Coordinates of C-alpha atoms in Angstrom, one line a residue:
X55 CA 54.1 77.4 78.8
X56 CA 55.4 77.6 75.2
X57 CA 54.6 75.4 72.1
X58 CA 56.4 75.2 68.8
X59 CA 56.1 72.8 65.8
X60 CA 59.4 71.5 64.5
X61 CA 59.6 70.2 61.0
X62 CA 63.2 68.9 61.1
X63 CA 65.9 68.0 63.6
X64 CA 67.9 70.9 62.3
X65 CA 65.2 73.4 63.3
X66 CA 65.1 71.8 66.7
X67 CA 68.8 72.3 67.2
X68 CA 68.5 76.0 66.2
X69 CA 65.7 76.4 68.7
X70 CA 67.8 75.0 71.5
X71 CA 70.6 77.3 70.7
X72 CA 68.3 80.3 70.7
X73 CA 66.8 79.2 74.0
X74 CA 70.3 78.8 75.5
X75 CA 71.3 82.3 74.4
X76 CA 68.1 83.7 75.9
X77 CA 68.8 82.1 79.2
X78 CA 72.3 83.6 79.4
X79 CA 70.7 87.0 78.7
X80 CA 68.2 86.4 81.5
X81 CA 71.0 85.8 83.9
X82 CA 72.8 89.0 83.0
X83 CA 69.6 91.0 83.0
X84 CA 68.7 89.7 86.5
X85 CA 72.1 90.8 87.9
X86 CA 71.7 94.2 86.2
X87 CA 68.2 94.5 87.6
X88 CA 69.4 93.8 91.1
X89 CA 72.0 96.6 90.8
X90 CA 69.3 99.0 89.5
X91 CA 66.9 98.1 92.3
X92 CA 69.5 98.6 95.0
X93 CA 71.2 101.7 93.7
X94 CA 68.8 104.1 95.4
X95 CA 69.6 102.4 98.6
X96 CA 73.3 102.9 97.9
X97 CA 72.9 106.6 97.4
X98 CA 70.6 107.0 100.4
X99 CA 73.2 105.4 102.7
X100 CA 76.2 107.2 101.2
X101 CA 76.7 109.2 104.3
X102 CA 75.8 106.4 106.8
X103 CA 79.1 106.6 108.6
X104 CA 78.9 110.3 109.0
X105 CA 75.4 110.0 110.5
X106 CA 76.4 107.5 113.1
X107 CA 75.4 104.4 111.2
X108 CA 77.0 101.0 111.5
X109 CA 78.8 98.5 109.2
X110 CA 77.5 95.0 109.6
X111 CA 80.6 93.6 107.9
X112 CA 82.8 95.1 110.6
X113 CA 81.8 92.4 113.0
X114 CA 84.5 90.0 114.1
X115 CA 84.4 86.6 112.3
X116 CA 80.9 85.1 112.7
X117 CA 78.4 82.5 111.6
X118 CA 75.2 83.3 109.7
X119 CA 72.2 81.4 108.3
X120 CA 69.7 82.2 105.6
X121 CA 67.3 81.2 102.9
X122 CA 66.3 82.3 99.4
X123 CA 63.2 81.7 97.4
X124 CA 62.6 82.6 93.7
X125 CA 62.2 81.7 90.1
X126 CA 64.1 78.9 88.3
X127 CA 64.7 78.4 84.6
X128 CA 66.0 75.2 83.0
X129 CA 68.5 75.3 80.2
X130 CA 68.5 71.8 78.8
X131 CA 68.1 70.7 75.1
X132 CA 64.9 68.7 75.8
X133 CA 64.4 68.1 72.1
X134 CA 67.6 66.2 71.8
X135 CA 66.8 64.2 74.9
X136 CA 63.3 63.3 73.5
X137 CA 64.7 62.4 70.1
X138 CA 67.1 60.0 71.7
X139 CA 64.4 58.3 73.7
X140 CA 61.8 58.0 70.9
X141 CA 64.4 57.1 68.2
X142 CA 64.1 60.3 66.2
X143 CA 61.4 61.9 64.2
X144 CA 60.4 64.5 66.7
X145 CA 57.9 66.9 65.2
X146 CA 56.7 69.0 68.1
X147 CA 57.6 69.9 71.7
X148 CA 55.6 71.6 74.4
X149 CA 57.9 72.8 77.3
X150 CA 57.5 74.2 80.7
X151 CA 61.0 75.4 81.6
X152 CA 60.3 77.5 84.7
X153 CA 59.3 76.7 88.2
X154 CA 59.8 77.8 91.8
X155 CA 63.0 77.0 93.7
X156 CA 64.6 77.7 97.1
X157 CA 67.8 77.2 99.0
X158 CA 68.9 77.1 102.6
X159 CA 72.4 77.9 103.7
X160 CA 74.8 78.4 106.6
X161 CA 78.0 80.5 106.2
X162 CA 81.0 81.7 108.1
X163 CA 82.2 85.3 107.5
X164 CA 86.0 85.5 107.9
X165 CA 86.2 89.3 107.3
X166 CA 84.2 91.9 105.4
X167 CA 85.5 90.6 102.1
X168 CA 85.3 86.8 102.3
X169 CA 83.0 84.0 103.5
X170 CA 82.3 80.3 102.9
X171 CA 78.8 79.0 102.5
X172 CA 77.3 75.5 102.5
X173 CA 73.6 74.8 101.7
X174 CA 70.8 72.8 100.2
X175 CA 69.0 73.9 97.0
X176 CA 65.8 72.6 95.4
X177 CA 65.6 73.9 91.8
X178 CA 62.1 72.8 91.1
X179 CA 60.3 70.5 88.6
X180 CA 60.4 70.9 84.8
X181 CA 58.0 69.3 82.3
X182 CA 57.7 68.9 78.6
X183 CA 55.6 66.9 76.1
X184 CA 56.7 65.8 72.6
X185 CA 55.0 64.2 69.6
X186 CA 56.4 62.4 66.6
X187 CA 53.3 62.6 64.3
X188 CA 49.7 63.6 64.7
X189 CA 47.8 60.8 66.4
X190 CA 51.0 58.7 67.0
X191 CA 51.1 59.4 70.7
X192 CA 53.0 61.6 73.0
X193 CA 55.9 61.4 75.5
X194 CA 55.7 63.4 78.7
X195 CA 58.8 64.0 80.8
X196 CA 59.1 65.3 84.4
X197 CA 62.5 66.3 85.8
X198 CA 63.7 67.8 89.1
X199 CA 67.1 68.8 90.5
X200 CA 68.1 69.1 94.2
X201 CA 71.3 68.9 96.1
X202 CA 74.0 70.4 98.3
X203 CA 76.4 73.2 97.4
X204 CA 79.7 74.6 98.9
X205 CA 80.6 78.2 97.8
X206 CA 83.3 80.7 98.3
X207 CA 81.7 84.2 98.5
X208 CA 83.6 87.5 97.9
X209 CA 82.1 90.7 99.1
X210 CA 82.6 94.3 97.9
X211 CA 81.3 96.9 100.4
X212 CA 79.5 99.8 98.8
X213 CA 78.1 101.6 101.8
X214 CA 78.0 100.6 105.5
X215 CA 74.7 98.8 104.8
X216 CA 74.9 97.8 101.1
X217 CA 77.4 95.4 99.5
X218 CA 77.8 93.5 96.3
X219 CA 78.9 89.9 96.3
X220 CA 79.9 87.2 93.9
X221 CA 80.1 83.4 94.5
X222 CA 81.6 80.3 92.9
X223 CA 81.4 76.8 94.1
X224 CA 80.4 73.1 93.6
X225 CA 76.9 71.6 93.4
X226 CA 76.4 67.9 94.2
X227 CA 72.9 67.2 93.0
X228 CA 70.4 64.4 92.4
X229 CA 68.3 64.3 89.2
X230 CA 65.0 62.5 89.1
X231 CA 63.5 62.1 85.7
X232 CA 60.4 60.2 84.6
X233 CA 59.0 59.6 81.1
X234 CA 55.5 58.4 80.3
X235 CA 54.4 57.6 76.7
X236 CA 51.1 56.9 74.9
X237 CA 50.2 55.0 71.8
X238 CA 53.2 54.3 69.6
X239 CA 55.4 56.2 72.1
X240 CA 54.2 54.1 75.0
X241 CA 57.1 53.9 77.5
X242 CA 57.6 54.2 81.2
X243 CA 61.2 55.2 81.8
X244 CA 62.8 56.8 84.9
X245 CA 66.2 58.1 85.7
X246 CA 67.7 58.7 89.2
X247 CA 71.2 60.0 88.9
X248 CA 73.8 61.8 91.0
X249 CA 76.5 64.1 89.8
X250 CA 78.6 67.1 90.7
X251 CA 78.8 70.3 88.7
X252 CA 79.9 73.9 89.3
X253 CA 77.9 77.0 90.1
X254 CA 78.4 80.7 90.1
X255 CA 76.4 83.8 90.8
X256 CA 76.2 87.4 92.0
X257 CA 74.0 89.7 93.9
X258 CA 73.4 92.5 96.4
X259 CA 72.9 92.4 100.2
X260 CA 71.3 95.2 102.2
X261 CA 71.4 95.2 106.0
X262 CA 68.3 96.3 108.0
X263 CA 70.0 95.8 111.3
X264 CA 73.3 94.5 112.5
X265 CA 71.9 91.0 112.5
X266 CA 69.2 90.9 109.7
X267 CA 69.8 91.6 106.0
X268 CA 68.2 90.9 102.7
X269 CA 69.7 89.5 99.5
X270 CA 68.8 89.6 95.8
X271 CA 70.8 87.4 93.5
X272 CA 71.1 85.4 90.3
X273 CA 72.9 82.0 90.1
X274 CA 73.7 79.4 87.5
X275 CA 73.9 75.7 88.4
X276 CA 75.6 73.5 85.8
X277 CA 74.0 70.1 85.4
X278 CA 74.2 67.1 83.0
X279 CA 71.2 65.9 81.1
X280 CA 70.2 62.4 80.2
X281 CA 72.3 62.1 77.1
X282 CA 75.4 63.5 78.8
X283 CA 75.3 67.1 77.4
X284 CA 75.9 70.0 79.7
X285 CA 72.9 72.1 80.7
X286 CA 72.0 74.5 83.4
X287 CA 69.4 75.7 85.8
X288 CA 69.3 79.4 86.7
X289 CA 67.9 80.6 90.1
X290 CA 66.7 84.2 90.5
X291 CA 65.9 84.7 94.1
X292 CA 65.5 87.0 97.1
X293 CA 66.2 86.0 100.7
X294 CA 67.1 86.8 104.3
X295 CA 70.3 86.4 106.2
X296 CA 70.6 86.3 110.0
X297 CA 74.0 86.8 111.6
X298 CA 75.3 85.6 114.9
X299 CA 77.9 87.0 117.3
X300 CA 78.2 90.3 119.2
X301 CA 80.0 93.4 118.1
X302 CA 83.1 94.0 120.4
X303 CA 82.8 96.7 123.0
X304 CA 83.8 100.1 121.5
X305 CA 87.3 101.2 122.4
X306 CA 87.6 104.0 124.9
X307 CA 87.5 107.4 123.4
X308 CA 90.9 108.5 122.3
X309 CA 92.5 111.3 124.2
X310 CA 93.2 113.8 121.5
X311 CA 96.5 115.5 122.1
X312 CA 96.5 119.2 121.1
X313 CA 98.3 119.7 117.9
X314 CA 101.4 121.7 118.5
X315 CA 102.7 123.7 115.6
X316 CA 106.3 122.9 114.9
X317 CA 109.1 124.4 112.8
X318 CA 112.6 123.6 111.9
X319 CA 115.4 125.3 113.7
X320 CA 119.0 125.3 112.4
X321 CA 122.3 126.8 113.6
X322 CA 125.6 127.3 111.8
X323 CA 129.0 128.6 112.7
X324 CA 131.5 130.3 110.3
X325 CA 134.6 131.9 111.6
X326 CA 137.4 133.7 109.8
X327 CA 141.0 133.6 111.1
X328 CA 144.0 135.9 111.0
X329 CA 146.9 135.1 108.8
X330 CA 148.8 131.9 109.8
X331 CA 146.9 131.8 113.2
X332 CA 144.6 129.2 114.7
X333 CA 143.5 131.1 117.9
X334 CA 139.8 132.0 117.9
X335 CA 139.5 135.8 117.5
X336 CA 137.9 137.4 120.5
X337 CA 135.3 138.9 118.2
X338 CA 133.9 135.5 117.4
X339 CA 133.3 134.4 121.0
X340 CA 129.6 135.3 121.0
X341 CA 129.0 133.3 117.9
X342 CA 130.7 130.3 119.5
X343 CA 128.6 130.8 122.6
X344 CA 125.4 130.8 120.6
X345 CA 126.4 127.6 118.8
X346 CA 127.3 126.0 122.1
X347 CA 123.9 126.9 123.6
X348 CA 122.2 125.4 120.6
X349 CA 124.1 122.1 121.0
X350 CA 123.3 122.1 124.8
X351 CA 119.6 122.8 124.1
X352 CA 119.3 119.9 121.6
X353 CA 121.6 117.1 123.0
X354 CA 120.9 114.7 120.1
X355 CA 122.5 117.1 117.6
X356 CA 126.0 116.6 116.2
X357 CA 128.5 119.0 114.6
X358 CA 131.2 118.7 111.9
X359 CA 133.9 121.4 111.9
X360 CA 135.8 121.9 108.6
X361 CA 139.0 123.9 108.7
X362 CA 140.4 125.8 105.7
X363 CA 143.3 128.1 104.8
X364 CA 144.1 130.4 101.9
X365 CA 146.6 129.3 99.2
X366 CA 149.7 130.8 100.8
X367 CA 152.1 128.1 102.0
X368 CA 152.7 124.5 101.2
X369 CA 149.9 121.9 101.1
X370 CA 151.3 120.1 104.1
X371 CA 151.5 123.2 106.3
X372 CA 148.1 124.4 105.2
X373 CA 146.5 121.0 106.1
X374 CA 148.1 121.2 109.6
X375 CA 147.0 124.8 110.0
X376 CA 143.4 124.0 109.0
X377 CA 143.4 121.1 111.5
X378 CA 144.6 123.4 114.3
X379 CA 141.8 125.9 113.5
X380 CA 139.1 123.2 113.6
X381 CA 140.6 121.8 116.8
X382 CA 140.6 125.2 118.5
X383 CA 136.8 125.5 117.9
X384 CA 136.3 122.0 119.2
X385 CA 138.2 122.8 122.4
X386 CA 136.1 126.0 122.9
X387 CA 132.9 124.0 122.6
X388 CA 134.1 121.3 124.9
X389 CA 134.9 124.1 127.4
X390 CA 131.1 124.9 127.2
X391 CA 130.3 121.4 128.4
X392 CA 129.6 119.9 125.0
X393 CA 130.6 116.3 124.8
X394 CA 133.5 115.9 122.4
X395 CA 132.0 112.7 120.9
X396 CA 129.3 114.9 119.3
X397 CA 131.8 116.9 117.4
X398 CA 134.1 115.9 114.6
X399 CA 136.8 117.9 112.8
X400 CA 138.1 117.7 109.2
X401 CA 141.2 119.4 107.8
X402 CA 140.6 120.7 104.3
X403 CA 143.7 122.9 103.8
X404 CA 143.3 125.3 100.8
X405 CA 140.5 123.1 99.2
X406 CA 137.1 124.4 98.4
X407 CA 137.8 128.2 98.4
X408 CA 134.7 130.3 98.8
X409 CA 136.4 133.4 97.2
X410 CA 139.3 134.1 94.9
X411 CA 142.8 133.9 96.4
X412 CA 144.0 136.6 94.1
X413 CA 142.9 139.4 96.5
X414 CA 143.4 140.0 100.2
X415 CA 139.7 140.1 100.7
X416 CA 139.3 136.7 99.1
X417 CA 142.1 135.2 101.0
X418 CA 140.5 136.5 104.3
X419 CA 137.3 134.7 103.4
X420 CA 139.1 131.5 102.8
X421 CA 140.9 131.5 106.1
X422 CA 138.0 130.0 107.9
X423 CA 136.2 127.2 109.6
X424 CA 132.6 126.3 108.8
X425 CA 130.6 124.1 111.1
X426 CA 127.6 122.0 110.0
X427 CA 125.2 121.5 112.9
X428 CA 122.1 119.2 112.7
X429 CA 118.8 120.9 112.3
X430 CA 115.9 120.0 114.7
X431 CA 112.1 120.2 114.9
X432 CA 110.7 122.0 117.9
X433 CA 107.6 124.0 119.0
X434 CA 107.0 126.9 116.7
X435 CA 107.9 130.3 118.1
X436 CA 110.9 129.4 120.3
X437 CA 113.8 131.8 120.5
X438 CA 117.1 130.3 119.7
X439 CA 120.3 131.4 121.5
X440 CA 121.1 134.9 120.3
X441 CA 124.2 135.7 118.4
X442 CA 125.0 139.2 119.6
X443 CA 127.1 141.9 118.0
X444 CA 130.7 141.7 119.1
X445 CA 132.6 144.2 116.9
X446 CA 131.3 147.7 117.8
X447 CA 133.7 149.6 115.5
X448 CA 136.7 149.2 113.3
X449 CA 139.1 152.2 113.2
X450 CA 142.0 152.4 110.7
X451 CA 145.1 154.6 111.1
X452 CA 147.6 156.3 108.8
X453 CA 151.1 154.8 108.5
X454 CA 153.1 155.2 111.7
X455 CA 150.3 157.3 113.2
X456 CA 148.4 156.7 116.5
X457 CA 146.0 159.6 116.1
X458 CA 142.3 158.8 115.8
X459 CA 141.0 160.3 112.5
X460 CA 137.9 162.4 112.7
X461 CA 136.3 160.3 109.9
X462 CA 135.7 157.6 112.5
X463 CA 133.9 159.9 114.9
X464 CA 130.4 158.6 113.8
X465 CA 131.4 155.0 114.1
X466 CA 132.8 155.5 117.6
X467 CA 129.7 157.5 118.6
X468 CA 127.6 154.5 117.7
X469 CA 129.8 152.2 119.8
X470 CA 129.5 154.6 122.7
X471 CA 125.7 154.8 122.4
X472 CA 125.6 150.9 122.4
X473 CA 127.7 150.8 125.6
X474 CA 125.4 153.4 127.2
X475 CA 122.3 151.4 126.2
X476 CA 123.8 148.2 127.6
X477 CA 125.4 149.0 130.9
X478 CA 126.5 145.4 131.6
X479 CA 128.5 145.2 128.4
X480 CA 132.3 145.9 128.4
X481 CA 134.6 146.6 125.6
X482 CA 138.1 145.4 124.8
X483 CA 140.0 147.6 122.4
X484 CA 142.6 145.7 120.3
X485 CA 145.4 147.6 118.6
X486 CA 147.3 146.3 115.5
X487 CA 150.2 147.5 113.3
X488 CA 151.5 146.7 109.8
X489 CA 154.8 145.1 109.0
X490 CA 157.2 147.8 110.4
X491 CA 161.0 147.3 110.4
X492 CA 161.1 146.9 114.2
X493 CA 158.8 144.4 116.0
X494 CA 159.2 146.4 119.2
X495 CA 158.1 149.6 117.4
X496 CA 155.1 147.9 115.9
X497 CA 154.1 146.7 119.4
X498 CA 154.4 150.2 120.9
X499 CA 152.3 151.7 118.1
X500 CA 149.6 149.1 118.4
X501 CA 149.3 149.7 122.2
X502 CA 149.2 153.5 121.7
X503 CA 146.5 153.2 119.1
X504 CA 144.3 151.1 121.5
X505 CA 144.9 153.5 124.3
X506 CA 144.0 156.6 122.2
X507 CA 140.7 155.0 121.2
X508 CA 139.9 154.3 124.9
X509 CA 140.7 158.0 125.7
X510 CA 138.5 159.1 122.8
X511 CA 135.5 157.2 124.1
X512 CA 136.0 158.4 127.6
X513 CA 136.7 162.1 126.8
X514 CA 134.3 162.6 123.8
X515 CA 131.4 160.4 124.9
X516 CA 131.7 160.0 128.6
X517 CA 132.1 156.2 128.7
X518 CA 133.3 154.9 132.1
X519 CA 137.0 153.9 131.8
X520 CA 136.4 150.9 134.0
X521 CA 134.4 149.3 131.3
X522 CA 137.2 149.7 128.7
X523 CA 140.4 147.7 128.4
X524 CA 143.2 148.2 125.8
X525 CA 145.7 145.7 124.3
X526 CA 148.2 145.9 121.6
X527 CA 149.2 143.0 119.3
X528 CA 151.8 144.6 117.2
X529 CA 152.2 143.0 113.8
X530 CA 151.3 139.5 114.9
X531 CA 147.7 139.3 113.9
X532 CA 147.4 140.4 110.3
X533 CA 144.1 140.3 108.4
X534 CA 145.8 141.0 105.1
X535 CA 149.3 140.5 103.6
X536 CA 151.6 143.5 103.7
X537 CA 152.5 143.1 100.0
X538 CA 150.2 146.0 99.0
X539 CA 149.4 149.4 100.4
X540 CA 145.8 148.3 100.7
X541 CA 146.9 145.3 102.8
X542 CA 149.0 147.4 105.1
X543 CA 146.2 149.9 105.6
X544 CA 143.9 147.0 106.7
X545 CA 146.5 145.9 109.3
X546 CA 146.8 149.4 110.8
X547 CA 143.6 149.1 112.8
X548 CA 141.8 149.0 116.1
X549 CA 138.9 146.7 116.8
X550 CA 136.4 147.4 119.6
X551 CA 135.2 144.0 120.7
X552 CA 132.2 143.8 123.1
X553 CA 132.0 141.4 125.9
X554 CA 128.7 140.2 127.5
X555 CA 128.3 138.9 131.1
X556 CA 127.8 135.1 131.2

């Protein structure tokens, strides 16, 4: 109960404003208090999931019922209402603006974040007594509010057991108001009115079990007083909620597949060609075989073969030569049972050089194909098809000479040791010559050079002759142009090319 003398209508208005501000503060304080009270619960349940707890909001859509009981506080300018009834001159007011209230409700939880509620609320009785002058009589008022509400409720999970929620909705209510006066304020008035206002609120809910939980919340119900001004009734309450429905059967345990480490595997193929030729050099066969094995092992991969030339010759002839080079690689891979639809070829001619065309060495690097093969993911630690060594030794000769120079003894010894360590490997010795005047003479010299290297391996290192073959190519397969002494020297050579059993 509170009592205050009012000497003027202006003071009464000020008092009402102060009371209204205090009620808003109470609503905010109640919501804050609810959060403070529940915060230890939040921290205590922070590891609920890890400890095998449950989440009551994780149910399928379900119905629930509940009820709240608590304290109500009226927010109506009773002084203005009384002045209207007694015709002004109010000097004092004695108000009882609090009471007990309750609500009952039923709701449907659509998911863990949203629900709809309908219910009935009785917000209690509120009384006040006013006087106009000492001894002139009093006017006593008695007011109550009750009605039905429909709310949308939004939920914010905090832990598996604790959640915050907020609501907004409509309140269709009935107001019963009675006035009884004495002496000069003698009057017997009553008011029975129905109206609809809005309401809002917030609170916390804590679940004891999957079905039973408790709520603490603060709500504001907007109502209209007797003179048509907006007022409010606040309800600060605690309550219980009972949820229906059964939790679905837990899914069968997942079969956890072992995690297999993977890594990326890639393969590439770059081949250099002799001058003006598109045949695949014998020394490149093992690299082609390895690329073919990769394509067979991973049948979803594709390859693009780009053919190139140096800058000697016309653009048209170089495009045609680069296409033949790419096609020769394509045909080799098709011969290894690779589907031709997985391989495409592109003729680049002398475009995109990888080295300068001003030197023989640069031109040799530009006479090439490069092949882009898709990379794949596979189990870590696999061994890819091996690209084995194919050129065991390179021996160069003096002009018009077929004698093996002693300076290549160490290289030939390494080739011999490799052959001894790998008894299933054979060697093909290829002889070449520079641009001599006579094609016939160049052919004879190239054959003699190849034969002499075979004899050298047999006589010096004891390699079985049956594992060695010799072939001369004359001046047909140049690796450098004969325009310089250096280029001629590179063409006067023997290659020892290794062959592996398939």
